[in-house]
Coordinates of N, CA and C and ligand atoms in Angstrom, one line a residue:
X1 N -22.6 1.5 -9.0 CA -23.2 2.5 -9.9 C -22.1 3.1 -10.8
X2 N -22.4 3.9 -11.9 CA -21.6 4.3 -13.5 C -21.5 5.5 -12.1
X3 N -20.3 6.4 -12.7 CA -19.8 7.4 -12.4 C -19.8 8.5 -13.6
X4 N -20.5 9.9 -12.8 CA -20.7 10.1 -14.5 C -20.8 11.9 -14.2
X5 N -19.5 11.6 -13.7 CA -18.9 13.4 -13.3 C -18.3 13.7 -14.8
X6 N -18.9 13.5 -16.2 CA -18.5 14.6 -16.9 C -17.0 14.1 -17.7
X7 N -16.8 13.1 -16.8 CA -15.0 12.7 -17.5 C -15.4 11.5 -17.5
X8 N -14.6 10.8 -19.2 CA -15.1 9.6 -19.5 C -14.2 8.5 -18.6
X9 N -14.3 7.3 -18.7 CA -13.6 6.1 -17.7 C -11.6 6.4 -18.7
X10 N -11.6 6.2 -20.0 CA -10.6 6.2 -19.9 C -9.9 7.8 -19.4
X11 N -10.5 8.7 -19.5 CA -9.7 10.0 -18.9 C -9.4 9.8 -17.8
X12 N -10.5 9.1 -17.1 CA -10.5 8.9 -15.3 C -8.9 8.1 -14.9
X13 N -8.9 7.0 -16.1 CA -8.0 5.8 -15.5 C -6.2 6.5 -15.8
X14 N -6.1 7.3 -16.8 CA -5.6 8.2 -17.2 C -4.7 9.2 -16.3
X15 N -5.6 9.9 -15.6 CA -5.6 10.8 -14.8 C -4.9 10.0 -13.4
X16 N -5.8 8.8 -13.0 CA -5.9 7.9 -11.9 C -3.9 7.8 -11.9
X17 N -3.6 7.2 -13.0 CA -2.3 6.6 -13.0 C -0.9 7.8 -12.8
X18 N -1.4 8.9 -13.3 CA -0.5 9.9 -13.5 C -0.7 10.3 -11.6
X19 N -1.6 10.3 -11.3 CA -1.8 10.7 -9.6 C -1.2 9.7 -8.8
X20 N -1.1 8.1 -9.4 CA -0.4 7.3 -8.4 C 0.8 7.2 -8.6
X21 N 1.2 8.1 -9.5 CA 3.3 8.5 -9.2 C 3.1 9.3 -8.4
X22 N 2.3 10.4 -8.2 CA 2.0 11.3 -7.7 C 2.5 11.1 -5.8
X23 N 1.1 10.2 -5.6 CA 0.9 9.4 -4.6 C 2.5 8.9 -4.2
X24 N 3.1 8.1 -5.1 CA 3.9 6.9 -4.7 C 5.5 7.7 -4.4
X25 N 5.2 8.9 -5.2 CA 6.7 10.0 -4.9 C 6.4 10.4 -3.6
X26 N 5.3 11.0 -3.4 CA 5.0 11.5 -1.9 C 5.2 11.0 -0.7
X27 N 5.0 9.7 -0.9 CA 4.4 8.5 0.2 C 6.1 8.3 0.7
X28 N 7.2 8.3 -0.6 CA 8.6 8.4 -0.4 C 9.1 8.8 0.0
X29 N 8.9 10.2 -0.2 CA 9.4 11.5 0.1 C 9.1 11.7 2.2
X30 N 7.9 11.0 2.2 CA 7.7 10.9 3.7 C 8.6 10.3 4.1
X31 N 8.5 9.6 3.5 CA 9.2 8.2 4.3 C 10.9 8.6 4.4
X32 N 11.1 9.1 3.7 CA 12.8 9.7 3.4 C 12.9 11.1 4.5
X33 N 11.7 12.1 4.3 CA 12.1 13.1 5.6 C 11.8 12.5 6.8
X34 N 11.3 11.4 7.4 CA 11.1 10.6 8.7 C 12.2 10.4 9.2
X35 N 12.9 9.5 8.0 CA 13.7 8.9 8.6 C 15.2 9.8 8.8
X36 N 15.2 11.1 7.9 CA 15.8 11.7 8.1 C 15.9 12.7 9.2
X37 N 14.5 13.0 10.3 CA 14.1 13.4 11.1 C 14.8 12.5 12.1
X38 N 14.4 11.0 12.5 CA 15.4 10.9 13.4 C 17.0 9.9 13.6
X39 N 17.2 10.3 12.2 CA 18.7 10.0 11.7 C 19.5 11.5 12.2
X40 N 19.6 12.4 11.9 CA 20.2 13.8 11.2 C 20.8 13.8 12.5
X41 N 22.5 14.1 12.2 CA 23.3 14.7 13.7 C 23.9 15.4 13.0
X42 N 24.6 16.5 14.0 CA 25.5 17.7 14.0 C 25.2 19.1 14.4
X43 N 25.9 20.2 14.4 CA 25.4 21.2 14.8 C 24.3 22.1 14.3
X44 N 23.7 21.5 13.4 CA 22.0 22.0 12.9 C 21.0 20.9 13.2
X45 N 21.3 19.9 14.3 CA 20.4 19.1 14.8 C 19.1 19.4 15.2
X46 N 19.0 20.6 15.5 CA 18.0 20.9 16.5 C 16.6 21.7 15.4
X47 N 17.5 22.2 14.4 CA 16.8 22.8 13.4 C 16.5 22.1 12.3
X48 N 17.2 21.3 12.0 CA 16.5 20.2 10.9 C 15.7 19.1 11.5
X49 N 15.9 18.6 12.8 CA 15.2 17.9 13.4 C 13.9 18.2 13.0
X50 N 13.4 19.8 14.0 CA 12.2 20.4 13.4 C 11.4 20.7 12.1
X51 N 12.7 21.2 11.5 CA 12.1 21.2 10.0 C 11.7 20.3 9.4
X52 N 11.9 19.2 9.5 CA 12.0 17.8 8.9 C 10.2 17.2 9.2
X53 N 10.4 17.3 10.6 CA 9.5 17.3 11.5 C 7.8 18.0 10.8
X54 N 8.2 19.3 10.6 CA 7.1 20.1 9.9 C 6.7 19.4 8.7
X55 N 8.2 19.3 8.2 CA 7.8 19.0 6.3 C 6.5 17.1 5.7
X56 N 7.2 16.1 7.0 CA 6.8 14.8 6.9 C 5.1 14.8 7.5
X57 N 5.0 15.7 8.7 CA 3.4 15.7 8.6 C 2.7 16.5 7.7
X58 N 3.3 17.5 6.8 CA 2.4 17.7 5.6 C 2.5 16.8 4.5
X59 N 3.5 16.2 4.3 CA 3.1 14.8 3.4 C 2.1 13.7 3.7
X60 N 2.6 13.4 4.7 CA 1.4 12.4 5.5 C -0.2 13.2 5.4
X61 N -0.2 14.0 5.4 CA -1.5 15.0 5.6 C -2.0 14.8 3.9
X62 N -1.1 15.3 2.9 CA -1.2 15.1 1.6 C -1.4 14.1 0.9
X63 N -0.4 13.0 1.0 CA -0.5 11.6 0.4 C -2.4 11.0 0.9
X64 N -3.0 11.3 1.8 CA -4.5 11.4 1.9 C -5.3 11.8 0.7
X65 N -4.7 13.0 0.7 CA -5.7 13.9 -0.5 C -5.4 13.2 -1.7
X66 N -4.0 13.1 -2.4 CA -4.5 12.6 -3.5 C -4.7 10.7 -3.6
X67 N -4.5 10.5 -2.5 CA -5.3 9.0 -2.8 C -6.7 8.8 -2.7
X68 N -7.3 9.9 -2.1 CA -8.6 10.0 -2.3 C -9.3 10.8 -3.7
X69 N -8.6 11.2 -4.4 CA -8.8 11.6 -5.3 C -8.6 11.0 -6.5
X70 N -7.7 9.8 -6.0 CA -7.7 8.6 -7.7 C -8.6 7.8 -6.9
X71 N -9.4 7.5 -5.7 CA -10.8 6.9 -5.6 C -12.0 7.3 -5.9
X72 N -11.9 9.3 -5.9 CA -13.0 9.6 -6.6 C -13.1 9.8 -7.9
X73 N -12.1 9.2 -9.1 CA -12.1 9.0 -10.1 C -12.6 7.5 -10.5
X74 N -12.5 7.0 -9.1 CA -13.2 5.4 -9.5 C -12.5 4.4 -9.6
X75 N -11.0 4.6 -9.1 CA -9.8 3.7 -9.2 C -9.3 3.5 -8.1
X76 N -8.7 2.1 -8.0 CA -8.2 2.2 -6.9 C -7.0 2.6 -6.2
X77 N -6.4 3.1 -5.5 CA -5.7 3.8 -5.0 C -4.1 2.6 -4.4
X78 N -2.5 2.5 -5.0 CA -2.1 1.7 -4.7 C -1.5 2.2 -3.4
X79 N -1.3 1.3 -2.3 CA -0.9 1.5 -1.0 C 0.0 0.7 -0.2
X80 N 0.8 0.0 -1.1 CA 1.8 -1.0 -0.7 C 3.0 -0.5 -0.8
X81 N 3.9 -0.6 -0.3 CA 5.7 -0.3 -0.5 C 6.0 -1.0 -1.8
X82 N 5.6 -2.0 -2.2 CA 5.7 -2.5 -3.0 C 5.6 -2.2 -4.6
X83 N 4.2 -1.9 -4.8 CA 4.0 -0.7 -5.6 C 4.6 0.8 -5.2
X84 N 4.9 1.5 -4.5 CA 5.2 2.4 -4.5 C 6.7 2.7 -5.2
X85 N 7.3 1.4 -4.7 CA 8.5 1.5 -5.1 C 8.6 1.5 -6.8
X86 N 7.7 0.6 -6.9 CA 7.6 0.6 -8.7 C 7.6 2.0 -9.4
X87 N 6.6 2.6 -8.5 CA 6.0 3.4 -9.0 C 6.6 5.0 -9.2
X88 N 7.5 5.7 -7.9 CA 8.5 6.3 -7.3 C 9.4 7.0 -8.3
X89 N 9.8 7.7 -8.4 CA 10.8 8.3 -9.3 C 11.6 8.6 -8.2
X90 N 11.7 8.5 -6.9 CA 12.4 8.9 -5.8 C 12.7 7.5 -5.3
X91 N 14.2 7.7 -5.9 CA 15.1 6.4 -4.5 C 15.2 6.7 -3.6
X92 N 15.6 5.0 -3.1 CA 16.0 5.4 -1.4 C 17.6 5.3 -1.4
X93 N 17.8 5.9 0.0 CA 19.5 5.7 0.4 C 19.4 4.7 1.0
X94 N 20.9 3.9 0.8 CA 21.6 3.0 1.8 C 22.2 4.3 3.0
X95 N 22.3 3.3 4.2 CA 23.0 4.2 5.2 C 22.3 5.5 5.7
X96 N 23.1 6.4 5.9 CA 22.5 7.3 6.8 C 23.7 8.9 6.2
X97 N 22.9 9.5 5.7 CA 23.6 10.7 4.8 C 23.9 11.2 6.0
X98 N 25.0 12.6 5.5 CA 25.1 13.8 6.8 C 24.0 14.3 6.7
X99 N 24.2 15.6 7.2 CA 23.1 16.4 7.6 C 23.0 17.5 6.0
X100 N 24.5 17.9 5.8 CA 24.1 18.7 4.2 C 23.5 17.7 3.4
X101 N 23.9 16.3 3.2 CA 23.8 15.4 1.9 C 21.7 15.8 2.1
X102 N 21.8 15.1 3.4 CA 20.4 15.2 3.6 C 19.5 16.3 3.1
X103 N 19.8 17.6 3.3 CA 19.1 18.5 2.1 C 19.3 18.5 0.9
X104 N 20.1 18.2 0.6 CA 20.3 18.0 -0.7 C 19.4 17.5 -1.1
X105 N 19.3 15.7 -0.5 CA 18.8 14.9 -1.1 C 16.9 15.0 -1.5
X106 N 16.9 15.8 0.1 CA 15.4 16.6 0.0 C 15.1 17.4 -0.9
X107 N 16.3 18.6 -1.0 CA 15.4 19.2 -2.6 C 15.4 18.5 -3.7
X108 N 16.4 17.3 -3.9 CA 16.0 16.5 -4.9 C 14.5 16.0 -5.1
X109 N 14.2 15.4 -3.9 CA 13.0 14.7 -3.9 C 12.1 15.6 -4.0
X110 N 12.3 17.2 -3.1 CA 10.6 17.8 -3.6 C 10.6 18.6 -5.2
X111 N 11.9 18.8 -5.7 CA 11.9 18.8 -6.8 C 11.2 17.8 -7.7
X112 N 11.3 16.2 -7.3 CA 11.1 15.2 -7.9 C 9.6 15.2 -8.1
X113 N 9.3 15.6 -7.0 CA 7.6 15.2 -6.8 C 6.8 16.7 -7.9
X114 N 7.3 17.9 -7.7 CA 7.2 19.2 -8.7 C 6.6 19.1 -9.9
X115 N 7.9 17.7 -10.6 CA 7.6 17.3 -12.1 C 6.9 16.8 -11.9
X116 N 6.6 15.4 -11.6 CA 5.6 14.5 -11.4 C 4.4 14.8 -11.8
X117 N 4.3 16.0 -10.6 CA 2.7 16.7 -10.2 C 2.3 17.7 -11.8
X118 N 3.3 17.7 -12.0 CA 3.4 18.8 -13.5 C 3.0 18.1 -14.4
X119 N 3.8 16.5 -14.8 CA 3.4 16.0 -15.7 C 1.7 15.2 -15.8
X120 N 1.3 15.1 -14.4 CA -0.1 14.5 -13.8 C -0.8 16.0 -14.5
X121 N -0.7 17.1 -13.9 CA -1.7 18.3 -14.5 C -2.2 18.6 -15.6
X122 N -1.5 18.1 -16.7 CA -1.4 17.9 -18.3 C -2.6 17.1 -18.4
X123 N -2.4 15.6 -17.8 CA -3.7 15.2 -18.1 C -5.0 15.4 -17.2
X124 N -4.7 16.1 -16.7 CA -6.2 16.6 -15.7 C -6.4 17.8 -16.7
X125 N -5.8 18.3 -16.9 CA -6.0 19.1 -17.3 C -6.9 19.2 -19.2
X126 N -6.3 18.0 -19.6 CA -6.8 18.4 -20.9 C -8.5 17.6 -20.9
X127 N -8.5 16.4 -19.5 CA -9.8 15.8 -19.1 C -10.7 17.1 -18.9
X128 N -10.6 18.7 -18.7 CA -11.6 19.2 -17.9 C -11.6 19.0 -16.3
X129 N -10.7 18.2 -15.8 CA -11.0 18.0 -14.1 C -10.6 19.1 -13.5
X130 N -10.9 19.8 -13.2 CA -10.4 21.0 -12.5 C -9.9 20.7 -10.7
X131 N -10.9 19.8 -10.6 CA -10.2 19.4 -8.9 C -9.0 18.8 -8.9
X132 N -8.4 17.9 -9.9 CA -7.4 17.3 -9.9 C -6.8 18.9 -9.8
X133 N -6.8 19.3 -11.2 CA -5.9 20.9 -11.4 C -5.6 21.1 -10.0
X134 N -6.5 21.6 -9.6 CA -6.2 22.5 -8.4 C -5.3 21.1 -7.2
X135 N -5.8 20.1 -6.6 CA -5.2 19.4 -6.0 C -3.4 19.7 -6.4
X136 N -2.7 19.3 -7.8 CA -1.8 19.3 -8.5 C -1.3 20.7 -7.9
X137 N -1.9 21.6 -8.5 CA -1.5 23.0 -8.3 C -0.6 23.5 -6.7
X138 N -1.8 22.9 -5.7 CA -1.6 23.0 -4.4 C -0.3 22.2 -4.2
X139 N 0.4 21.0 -4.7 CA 0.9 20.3 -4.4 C 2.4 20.9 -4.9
X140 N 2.6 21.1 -5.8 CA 3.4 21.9 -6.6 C 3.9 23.6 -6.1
X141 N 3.0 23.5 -5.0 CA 3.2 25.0 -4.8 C 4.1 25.0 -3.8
X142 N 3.7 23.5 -2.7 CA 4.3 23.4 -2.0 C 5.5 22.7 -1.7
X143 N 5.5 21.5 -2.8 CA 7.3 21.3 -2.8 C 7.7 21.9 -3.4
X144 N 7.8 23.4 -4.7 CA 8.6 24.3 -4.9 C 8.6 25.2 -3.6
X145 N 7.8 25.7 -2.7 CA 8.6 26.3 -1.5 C 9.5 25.4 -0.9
X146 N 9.2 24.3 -0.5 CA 9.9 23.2 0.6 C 11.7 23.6 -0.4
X147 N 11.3 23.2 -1.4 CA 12.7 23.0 -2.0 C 13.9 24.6 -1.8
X148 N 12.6 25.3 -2.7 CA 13.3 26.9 -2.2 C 13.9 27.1 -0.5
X149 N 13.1 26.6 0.2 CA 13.3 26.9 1.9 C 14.7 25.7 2.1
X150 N 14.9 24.4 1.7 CA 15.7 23.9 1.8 C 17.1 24.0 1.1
X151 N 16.6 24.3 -0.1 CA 17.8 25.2 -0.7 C 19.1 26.1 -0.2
X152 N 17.8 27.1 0.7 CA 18.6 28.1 1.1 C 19.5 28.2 2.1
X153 N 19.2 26.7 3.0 CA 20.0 26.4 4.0 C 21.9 25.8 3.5
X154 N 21.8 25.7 2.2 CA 23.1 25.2 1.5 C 23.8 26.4 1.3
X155 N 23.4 27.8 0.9 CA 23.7 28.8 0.5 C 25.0 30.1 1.6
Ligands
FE2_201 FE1 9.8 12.8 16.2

């Protein structure tokens, strides 16, 4: 069946592509605090362990929403390492950072994902999609805290 929520196919496809950097930063970004959850040693083990811990099941929880959200634009959603990596504005490390590098490297990435989600809102935005908006919005709100909260542990 035509899909016919009001946004034309190419806004959709548009929208779709700007959400699967979206997607493909996030999906990274998990995969980078995982691993950094059970890499991380020293004497803030116990506290980044956790934090880390908090931060990777809200990605995982997220990277859901907006993959479901470039399917209910009618596109398909990419879900391989393969494409993600394409896709990603967030590299990976060789090796195994300390424990500062590792925030660091985190507020990089939730910074990373910030823009992304910024530059994706533009075109939801000028389509009329307001769910995208708001999805974006939500997403943005919360890697600028992650980053702020991670930040502050350098300070
Ligand atoms: Fe664990």
């Amino acid at each position: 069946m035509n899909i016919d929520i009001g946004i034309d196919a190419d806004k959709r496809n548009e929208i779709a592509a700007a959400l699967a950097r979206v997607l493909a930063d996030s999906y990274t970004l998990y995969l980078k605090t995982h691993n950094f959850h059970w890499n991380v040693t020293g004497p803030m083990f116990q506290t980044l362990h956790l934090m880390f811990e908090t931060q990777y099941t809200e990605l995982a929880l997220a990277v859901d929403l907006v993959a479901e959200r470039i399917r209910a634009l009618g596109v398909p959603a990419p879900g391989t390492y393969r494409q993600f990596i394409e896709l990603s504005a967030i590299k990976e490390e060789d090796g195994v950072p300390k424990a500062q590098d590792m925030i660091r490297l985190l507020v990089q990435g939730h910074e990373t994902v910030a823009r992304t989600a910024r530059e994706a809102f533009k075109a939801a935005d000028s389509a009329n999609d307001q769910p995208t908006c708001d999805l974006l919005t939500q997403r943005m709100q919360v890697h600028e805290k992650t980053a702020w909260m991670l930040r502050s542990l350098l300070e």
